[in-house]
Coordinates of C-alpha atoms in Angstrom, one line a residue:
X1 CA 12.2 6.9 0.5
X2 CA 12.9 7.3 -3.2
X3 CA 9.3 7.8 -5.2
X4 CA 9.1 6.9 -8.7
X5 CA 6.7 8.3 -11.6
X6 CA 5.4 6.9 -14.3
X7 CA 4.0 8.5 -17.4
X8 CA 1.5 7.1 -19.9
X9 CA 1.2 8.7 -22.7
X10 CA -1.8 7.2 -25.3
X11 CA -1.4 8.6 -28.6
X12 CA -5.0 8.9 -30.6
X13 CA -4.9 10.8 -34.0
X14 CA -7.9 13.2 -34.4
X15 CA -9.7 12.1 -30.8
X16 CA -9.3 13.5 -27.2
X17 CA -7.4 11.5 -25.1
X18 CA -9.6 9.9 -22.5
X19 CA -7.3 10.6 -18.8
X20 CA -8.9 9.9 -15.4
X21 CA -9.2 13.3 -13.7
X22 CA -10.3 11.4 -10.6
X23 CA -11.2 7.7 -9.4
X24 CA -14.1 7.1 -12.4
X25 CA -14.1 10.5 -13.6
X26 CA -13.4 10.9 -17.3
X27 CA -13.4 14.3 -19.9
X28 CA -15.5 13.9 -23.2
X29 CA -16.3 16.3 -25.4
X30 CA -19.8 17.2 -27.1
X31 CA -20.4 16.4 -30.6
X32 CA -23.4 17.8 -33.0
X33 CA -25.9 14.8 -33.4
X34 CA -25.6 15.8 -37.6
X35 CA -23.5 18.1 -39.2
X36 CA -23.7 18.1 -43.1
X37 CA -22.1 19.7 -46.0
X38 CA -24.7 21.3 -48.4
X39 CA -23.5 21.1 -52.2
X40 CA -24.9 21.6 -55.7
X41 CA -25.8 18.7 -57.6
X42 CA -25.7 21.6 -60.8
X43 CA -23.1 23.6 -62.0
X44 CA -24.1 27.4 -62.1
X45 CA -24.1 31.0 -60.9
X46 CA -25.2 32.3 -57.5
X47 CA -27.8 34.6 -57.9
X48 CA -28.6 34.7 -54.3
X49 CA -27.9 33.5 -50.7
X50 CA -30.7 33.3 -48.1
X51 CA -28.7 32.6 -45.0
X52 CA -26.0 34.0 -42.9
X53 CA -23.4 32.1 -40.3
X54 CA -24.8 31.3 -37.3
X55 CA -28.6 31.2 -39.0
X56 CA -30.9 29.0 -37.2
X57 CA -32.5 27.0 -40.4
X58 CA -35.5 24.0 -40.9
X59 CA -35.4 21.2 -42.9
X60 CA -36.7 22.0 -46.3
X61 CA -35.6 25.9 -45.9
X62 CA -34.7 27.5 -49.1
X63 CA -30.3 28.5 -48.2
X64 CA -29.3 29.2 -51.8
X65 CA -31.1 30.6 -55.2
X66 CA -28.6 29.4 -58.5
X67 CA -29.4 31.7 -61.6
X68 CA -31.5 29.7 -63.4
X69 CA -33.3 31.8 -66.5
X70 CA -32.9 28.9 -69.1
X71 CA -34.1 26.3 -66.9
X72 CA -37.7 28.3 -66.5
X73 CA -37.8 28.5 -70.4
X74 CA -37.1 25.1 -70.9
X75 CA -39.8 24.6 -68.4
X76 CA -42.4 26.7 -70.3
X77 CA -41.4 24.8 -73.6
X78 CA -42.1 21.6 -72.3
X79 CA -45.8 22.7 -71.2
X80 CA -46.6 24.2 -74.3
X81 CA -45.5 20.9 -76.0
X82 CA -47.2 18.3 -73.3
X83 CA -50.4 21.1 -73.7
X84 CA -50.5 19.8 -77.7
X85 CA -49.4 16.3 -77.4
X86 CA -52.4 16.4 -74.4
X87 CA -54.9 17.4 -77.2
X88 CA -53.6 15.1 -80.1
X89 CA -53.9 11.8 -77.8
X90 CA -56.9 12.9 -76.4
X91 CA -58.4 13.5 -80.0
X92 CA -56.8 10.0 -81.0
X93 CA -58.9 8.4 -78.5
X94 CA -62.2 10.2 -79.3
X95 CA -61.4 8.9 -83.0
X96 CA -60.8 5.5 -81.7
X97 CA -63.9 4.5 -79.6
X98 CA -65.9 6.1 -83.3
X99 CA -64.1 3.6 -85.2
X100 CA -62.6 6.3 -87.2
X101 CA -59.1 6.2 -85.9
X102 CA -56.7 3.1 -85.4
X103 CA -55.6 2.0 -82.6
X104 CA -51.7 2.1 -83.4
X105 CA -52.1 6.1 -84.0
X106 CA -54.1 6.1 -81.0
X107 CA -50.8 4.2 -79.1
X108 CA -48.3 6.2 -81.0
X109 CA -50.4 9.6 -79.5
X110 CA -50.9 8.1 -75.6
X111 CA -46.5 7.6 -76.2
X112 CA -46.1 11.0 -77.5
X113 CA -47.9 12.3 -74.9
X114 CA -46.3 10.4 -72.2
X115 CA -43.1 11.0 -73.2
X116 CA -43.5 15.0 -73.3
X117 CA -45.4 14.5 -69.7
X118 CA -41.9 13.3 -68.5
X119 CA -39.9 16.1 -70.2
X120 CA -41.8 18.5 -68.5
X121 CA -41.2 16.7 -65.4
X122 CA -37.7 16.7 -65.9
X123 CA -37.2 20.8 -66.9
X124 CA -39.0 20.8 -63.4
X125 CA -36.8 19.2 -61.8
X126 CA -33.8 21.0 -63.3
X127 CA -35.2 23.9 -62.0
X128 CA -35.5 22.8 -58.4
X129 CA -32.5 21.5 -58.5
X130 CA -30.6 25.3 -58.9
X131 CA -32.2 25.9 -55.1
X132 CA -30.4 24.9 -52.7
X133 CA -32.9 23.6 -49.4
X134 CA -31.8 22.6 -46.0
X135 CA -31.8 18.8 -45.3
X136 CA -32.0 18.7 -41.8
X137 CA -32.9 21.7 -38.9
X138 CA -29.6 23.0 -37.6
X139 CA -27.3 26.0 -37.4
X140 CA -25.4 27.6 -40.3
X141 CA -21.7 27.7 -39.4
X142 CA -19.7 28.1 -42.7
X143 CA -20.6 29.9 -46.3
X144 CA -18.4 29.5 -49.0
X145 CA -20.2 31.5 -51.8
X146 CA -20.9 35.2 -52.6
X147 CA -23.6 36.2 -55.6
X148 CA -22.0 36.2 -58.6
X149 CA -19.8 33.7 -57.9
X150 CA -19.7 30.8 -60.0
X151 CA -20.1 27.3 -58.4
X152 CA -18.8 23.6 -59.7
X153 CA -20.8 20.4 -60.0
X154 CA -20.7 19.1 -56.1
X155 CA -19.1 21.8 -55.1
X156 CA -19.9 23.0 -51.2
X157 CA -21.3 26.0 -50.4
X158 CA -22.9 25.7 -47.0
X159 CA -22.0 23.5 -44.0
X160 CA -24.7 23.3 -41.1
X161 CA -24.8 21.7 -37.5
X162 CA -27.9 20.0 -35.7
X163 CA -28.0 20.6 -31.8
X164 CA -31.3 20.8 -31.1
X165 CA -29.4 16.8 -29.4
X166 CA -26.2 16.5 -29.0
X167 CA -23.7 13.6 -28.3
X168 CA -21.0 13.2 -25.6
X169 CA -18.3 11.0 -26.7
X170 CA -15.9 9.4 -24.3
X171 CA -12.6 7.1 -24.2
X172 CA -12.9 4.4 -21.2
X173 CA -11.1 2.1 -19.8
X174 CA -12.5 -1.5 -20.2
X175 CA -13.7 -2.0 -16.8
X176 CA -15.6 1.4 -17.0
X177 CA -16.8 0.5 -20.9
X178 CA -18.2 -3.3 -20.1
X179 CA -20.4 -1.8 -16.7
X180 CA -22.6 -0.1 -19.7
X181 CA -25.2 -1.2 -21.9
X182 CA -27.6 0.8 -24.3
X183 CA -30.3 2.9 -22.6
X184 CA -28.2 3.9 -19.7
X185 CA -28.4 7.3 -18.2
X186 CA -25.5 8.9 -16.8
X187 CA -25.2 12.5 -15.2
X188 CA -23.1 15.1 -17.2
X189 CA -20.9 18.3 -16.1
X190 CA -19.6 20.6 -18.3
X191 CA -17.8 23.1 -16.5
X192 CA -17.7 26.0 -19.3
X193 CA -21.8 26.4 -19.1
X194 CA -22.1 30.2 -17.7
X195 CA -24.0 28.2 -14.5
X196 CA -22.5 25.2 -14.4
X197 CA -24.6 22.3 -13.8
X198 CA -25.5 18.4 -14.3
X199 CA -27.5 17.3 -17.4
X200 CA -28.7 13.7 -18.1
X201 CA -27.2 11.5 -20.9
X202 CA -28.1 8.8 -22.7
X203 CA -25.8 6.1 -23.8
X204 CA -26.8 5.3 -27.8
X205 CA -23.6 3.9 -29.0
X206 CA -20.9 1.4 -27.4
X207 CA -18.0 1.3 -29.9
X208 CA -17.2 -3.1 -30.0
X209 CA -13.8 -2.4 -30.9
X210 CA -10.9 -1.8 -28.7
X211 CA -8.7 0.9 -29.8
X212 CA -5.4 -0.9 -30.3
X213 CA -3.1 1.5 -29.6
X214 CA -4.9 3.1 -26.3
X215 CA -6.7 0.5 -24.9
X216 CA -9.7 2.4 -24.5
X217 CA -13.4 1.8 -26.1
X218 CA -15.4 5.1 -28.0
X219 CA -18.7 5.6 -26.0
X220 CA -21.5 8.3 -27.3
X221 CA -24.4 9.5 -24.7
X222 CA -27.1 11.6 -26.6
X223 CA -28.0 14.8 -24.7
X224 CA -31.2 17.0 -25.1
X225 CA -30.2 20.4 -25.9
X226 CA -33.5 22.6 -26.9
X227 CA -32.3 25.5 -25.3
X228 CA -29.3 25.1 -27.1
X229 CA -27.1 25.8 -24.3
X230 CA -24.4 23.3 -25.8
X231 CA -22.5 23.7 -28.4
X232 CA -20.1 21.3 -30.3
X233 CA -16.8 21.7 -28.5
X234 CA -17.6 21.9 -25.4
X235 CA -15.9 19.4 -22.6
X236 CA -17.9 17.8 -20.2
X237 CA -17.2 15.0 -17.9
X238 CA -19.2 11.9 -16.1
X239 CA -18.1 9.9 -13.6
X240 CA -18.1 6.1 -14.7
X241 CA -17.3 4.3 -11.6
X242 CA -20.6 4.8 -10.6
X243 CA -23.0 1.9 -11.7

């Protein structure tokens, strides 16, 4: 009896390839549910950096402090000058309802003062914008900057991961793909977990297009991770031959 083997090979740049281990079983991997690069939108010196690798960080968290001695002056000018042109349109209006004033140096004092309002607003903001903040809660997992260091307009410094959820991604075969729909929950197994064990997953996205070249279609199940037990990288597997 003469046997005869046939391979398959599907070729995806940049994704896993999606094999059956077993009738309906399929490996994924876990994905962070965000994972952002942190840059300046200023050019400048690092005078400091708050945060480490592997820093556990909140949305809003101060990460990096750019030198920014000038933009604090420029600050305190702009007060001292919205502090006078306060007075003079103030004064204009006083003069105005005693009929001793006119009312186009009372409009030329409310513009004065409005325009010096929004230069002070903007040295405020150029002062904010040489601290760096968090945009999202997540881990630290790359620093590019030392203090001292000199830093370009746009230029990355910080790249951070959220896990508190993360995603499962999976390649399926169109019979497995079409038996889902959004909402569905599926049971999980990563075999690297220190006990390993099923989790519950949540199918969010159902990629619409057929990959040409594998024949497969890009699933994503969000998985709760609070515990942070999961990390990006990680392979897991469901069975999808179950309904």
């Amino acid at each position: 009896m003469r046997l005869f083997f046939s391979t398959l090979r599907i070729c995806l740049p940049l994704v896993m390839l999606a094999t059956v281990v077993q009738a309906g079983v399929v490996p994924g991997l876990i994905l962070p549910l965000h994972e952002v690069k942190v840059g300046t939108p200023v050019e400048g010196l690092v005078r400091e950096i708050l945060v480490d690798e592997g820093d556990t960080v909140e949305s809003g968290q101060p990460l990096v402090h750019l030198v920014d001695d000038l933009e604090k002056l420029d600050v305190e000018r702009a007060e001292k000058v919205l502090e006078k042109a306060k007075f003079d349109h103030e004064a204009a209006q006083k003069l105005l309802k005693e009929n001793i004033g006119t009312r186009e140096e009372a409009l030329r004092k409310s513009i004065e003062h409005d325009l010096a309002r929004i230069q002070r607003d903007a040295a405020v903001v150029r002062v904010k914008q040489k601290t760096l903040t968090a945009p999202l809660q997540g881990v630290v997992v790359s620093r590019g900057k030392e203090p001292g260091e000199a830093v370009q307009l746009h230029e990355v410094l910080l790249q951070i991961v959220h896990i508190r959820q993360v995603e499962a991604q999976f390649y399926l075969e169109p019979a497995q793909a079409l038996n889902l729909k959004m909402g569905d929950q599926k049971k999980l197994l990563v075999p690297s977990l220190p006990e390993p064990g099923e989790i519950t997953g949540e199918v969010v996205f159902l990629d619409p297009r057929l990959d040409a070249e594998s024949g497969l279609y890009r699933v994503k199940l969000r998985v709760d991770n609070a515990d942070l037990r999961l990390k990006a990288g990680m392979r897991v597997e469901a069975d999808f031959a179950k309904p």
